[in-house]
XYZ file of C-alpha atoms in Angstrom:
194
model
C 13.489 -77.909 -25.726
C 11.216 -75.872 -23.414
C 13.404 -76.632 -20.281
C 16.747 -76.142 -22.606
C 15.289 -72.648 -23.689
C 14.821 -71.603 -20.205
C 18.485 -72.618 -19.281
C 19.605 -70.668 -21.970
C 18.373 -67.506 -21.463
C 19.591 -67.639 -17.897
C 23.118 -68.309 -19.409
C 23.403 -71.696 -18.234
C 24.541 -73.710 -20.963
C 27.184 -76.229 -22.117
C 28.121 -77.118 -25.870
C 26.504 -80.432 -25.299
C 23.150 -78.501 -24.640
C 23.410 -76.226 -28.079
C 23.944 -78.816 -30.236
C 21.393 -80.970 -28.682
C 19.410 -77.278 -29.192
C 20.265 -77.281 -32.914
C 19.449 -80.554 -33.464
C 15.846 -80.335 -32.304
C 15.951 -76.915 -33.784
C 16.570 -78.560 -37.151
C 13.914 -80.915 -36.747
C 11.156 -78.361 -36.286
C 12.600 -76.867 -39.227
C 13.368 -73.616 -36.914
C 16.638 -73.405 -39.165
C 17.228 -69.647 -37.775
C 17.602 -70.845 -34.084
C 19.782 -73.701 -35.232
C 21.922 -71.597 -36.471
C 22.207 -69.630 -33.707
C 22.624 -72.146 -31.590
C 25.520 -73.715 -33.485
C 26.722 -70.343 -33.936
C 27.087 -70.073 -30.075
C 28.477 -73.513 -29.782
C 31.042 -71.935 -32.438
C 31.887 -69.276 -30.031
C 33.108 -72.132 -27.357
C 34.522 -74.807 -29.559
C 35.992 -73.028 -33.142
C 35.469 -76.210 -35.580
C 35.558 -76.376 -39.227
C 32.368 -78.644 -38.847
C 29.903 -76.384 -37.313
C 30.702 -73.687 -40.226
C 29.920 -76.270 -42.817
C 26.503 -77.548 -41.048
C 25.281 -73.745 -40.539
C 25.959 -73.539 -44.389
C 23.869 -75.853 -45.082
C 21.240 -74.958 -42.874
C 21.439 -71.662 -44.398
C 21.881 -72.318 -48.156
C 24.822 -70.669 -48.244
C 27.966 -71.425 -50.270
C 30.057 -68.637 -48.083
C 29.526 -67.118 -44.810
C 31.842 -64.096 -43.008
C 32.598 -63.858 -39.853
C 34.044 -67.618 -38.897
C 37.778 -67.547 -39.422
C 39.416 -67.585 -36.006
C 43.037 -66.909 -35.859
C 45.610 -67.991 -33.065
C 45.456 -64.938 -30.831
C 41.617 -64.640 -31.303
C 41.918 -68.818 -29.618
C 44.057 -67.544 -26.948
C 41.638 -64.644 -26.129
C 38.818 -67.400 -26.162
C 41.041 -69.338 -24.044
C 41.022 -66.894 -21.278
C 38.018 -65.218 -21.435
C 36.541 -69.026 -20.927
C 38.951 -69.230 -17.396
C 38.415 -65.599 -16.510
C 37.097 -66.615 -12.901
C 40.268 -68.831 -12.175
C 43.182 -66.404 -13.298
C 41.563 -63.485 -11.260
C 41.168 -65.465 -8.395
C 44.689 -66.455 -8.594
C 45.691 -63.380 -9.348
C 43.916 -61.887 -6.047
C 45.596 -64.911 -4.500
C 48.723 -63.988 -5.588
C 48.357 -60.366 -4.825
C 46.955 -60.806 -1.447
C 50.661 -62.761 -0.845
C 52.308 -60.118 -2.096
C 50.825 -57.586 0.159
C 51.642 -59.696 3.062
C 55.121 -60.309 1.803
C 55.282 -56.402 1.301
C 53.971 -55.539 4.984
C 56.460 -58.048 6.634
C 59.740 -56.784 4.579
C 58.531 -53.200 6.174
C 57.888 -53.938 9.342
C 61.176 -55.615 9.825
C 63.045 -53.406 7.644
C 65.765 -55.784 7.083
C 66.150 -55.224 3.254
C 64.522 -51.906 1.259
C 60.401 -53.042 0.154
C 59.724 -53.899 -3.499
C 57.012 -52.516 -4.309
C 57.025 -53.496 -7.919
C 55.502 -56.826 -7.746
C 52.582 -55.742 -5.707
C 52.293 -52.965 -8.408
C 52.569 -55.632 -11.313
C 49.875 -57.904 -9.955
C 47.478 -54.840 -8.985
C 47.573 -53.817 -12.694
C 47.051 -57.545 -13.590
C 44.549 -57.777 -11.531
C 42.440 -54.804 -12.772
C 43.494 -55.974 -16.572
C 41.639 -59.253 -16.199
C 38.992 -58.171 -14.270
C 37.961 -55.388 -16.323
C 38.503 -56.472 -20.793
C 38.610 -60.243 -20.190
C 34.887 -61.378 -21.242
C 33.065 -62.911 -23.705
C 34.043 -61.788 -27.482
C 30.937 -59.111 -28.375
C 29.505 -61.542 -31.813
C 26.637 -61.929 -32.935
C 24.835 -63.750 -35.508
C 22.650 -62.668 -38.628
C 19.409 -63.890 -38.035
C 16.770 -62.208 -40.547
C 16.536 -62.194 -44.161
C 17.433 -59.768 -46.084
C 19.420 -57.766 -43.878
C 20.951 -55.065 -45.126
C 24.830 -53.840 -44.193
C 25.335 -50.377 -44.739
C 27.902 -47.625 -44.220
C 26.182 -45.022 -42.069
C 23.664 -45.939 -39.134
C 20.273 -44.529 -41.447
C 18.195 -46.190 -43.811
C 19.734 -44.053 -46.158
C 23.492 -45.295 -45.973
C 25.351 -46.473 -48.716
C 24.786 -50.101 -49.348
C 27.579 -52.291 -48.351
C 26.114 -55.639 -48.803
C 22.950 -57.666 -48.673
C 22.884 -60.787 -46.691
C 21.147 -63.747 -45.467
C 20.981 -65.279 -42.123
C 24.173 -67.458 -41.016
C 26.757 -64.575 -40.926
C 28.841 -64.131 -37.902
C 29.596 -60.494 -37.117
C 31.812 -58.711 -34.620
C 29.666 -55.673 -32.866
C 31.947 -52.574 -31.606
C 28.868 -50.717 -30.173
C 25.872 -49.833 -30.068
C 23.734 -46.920 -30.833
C 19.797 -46.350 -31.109
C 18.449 -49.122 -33.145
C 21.790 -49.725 -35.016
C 24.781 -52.046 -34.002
C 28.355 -50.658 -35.533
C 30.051 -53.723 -36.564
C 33.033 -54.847 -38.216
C 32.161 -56.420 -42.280
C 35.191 -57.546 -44.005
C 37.731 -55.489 -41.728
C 35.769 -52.876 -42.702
C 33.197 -50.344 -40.244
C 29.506 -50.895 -41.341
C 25.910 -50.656 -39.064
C 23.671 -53.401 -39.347
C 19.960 -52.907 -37.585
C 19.610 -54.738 -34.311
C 16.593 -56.225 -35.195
C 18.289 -58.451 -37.718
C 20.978 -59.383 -35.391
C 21.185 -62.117 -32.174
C 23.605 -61.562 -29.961
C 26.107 -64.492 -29.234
């Protein structure tokens, strides 16, 4: 576990590893860091399973944050190949260029500049907002969700660990986060980031 721990906090991990993670995790009866770690592995492979085994880790009949819809897979999807489609797209663009250069230089037919336009703002698109999804998992009990970043917010809810939350940003000691498609804060220190 010691050797898995260290990969893991230098980001080097596979889903193999987590579950092997949670597994040990759940035999120390460390039930907060198995959770997190299937929570992660959730992040990479979305399966029905992995929400029913952090429930019962947990205790919990019902947890937020796990439904994953078809768009939010295709985001996954590419944010898991982000290295590959820039560096075809800088492939692609790099052709382009040199397709560009030689139609001026011979100035047989007008340049189109378009496509060298289209795969520059590609380009930048993927290289700048495709990344990991910003999650993170509940991992303190009780934490509390409330509707202003101060202790004395309204209440929104009172949870236990095993909740899956998306984080918008971050301010001070409080994370802004999205509860129910709804905007509530959430303390970081109740919070691991997936």
């Amino acid at each position: 576990m010691v050797l898995y721990q260290k990969n893991y906090q230098e980001g080097i991990y596979s889903p193999a590893m987590l579950l092997k993670m949670a597994f040990i995790a759940e035999g120390v009866k460390d039930y907060e860091n198995a959770s997190l770690y299937l929570g992660k592995y959730y992040d990479l492979n979305p399966d029905p399973q992995i929400i029913s085994k952090i429930k019962s880790l947990t205790k919990q009949s019902s947890l937020e944050g796990y439904e994953v819809s078809d768009a939010e897979r295709f985001l996954l999807f590419l944010s898991e190949n982000d290295l590959l489609i820039i560096l075809t797209l800088a492939a692609l663009l790099l052709i382009s260029l040199i397709m560009l250069l030689i139609s001026i230089y011979r100035k047989t037919t007008a340049p189109m500049y378009w496509p060298t336009l289209l795969l520059l703002f590609l380009l930048f698109m993927a290289n700048n907002f495709l990344g990991r999804s910003n999650s993170g998992l509940i991992t303190h009990s009780p934490t509390l969700i409330l509707s202003e970043p101060s202790a004395a917010g309204e209440l929104i809810q009172r949870v236990e660990p095993g909740h899956r939350i998306k984080i918008k940003s971050s301010n001070d000691i409080w994370f802004r986060i999205e509860w129910k498609g709804e905007q509530a804060y959430v303390k970081k220190s109740n919070v691991t980031r997936l």
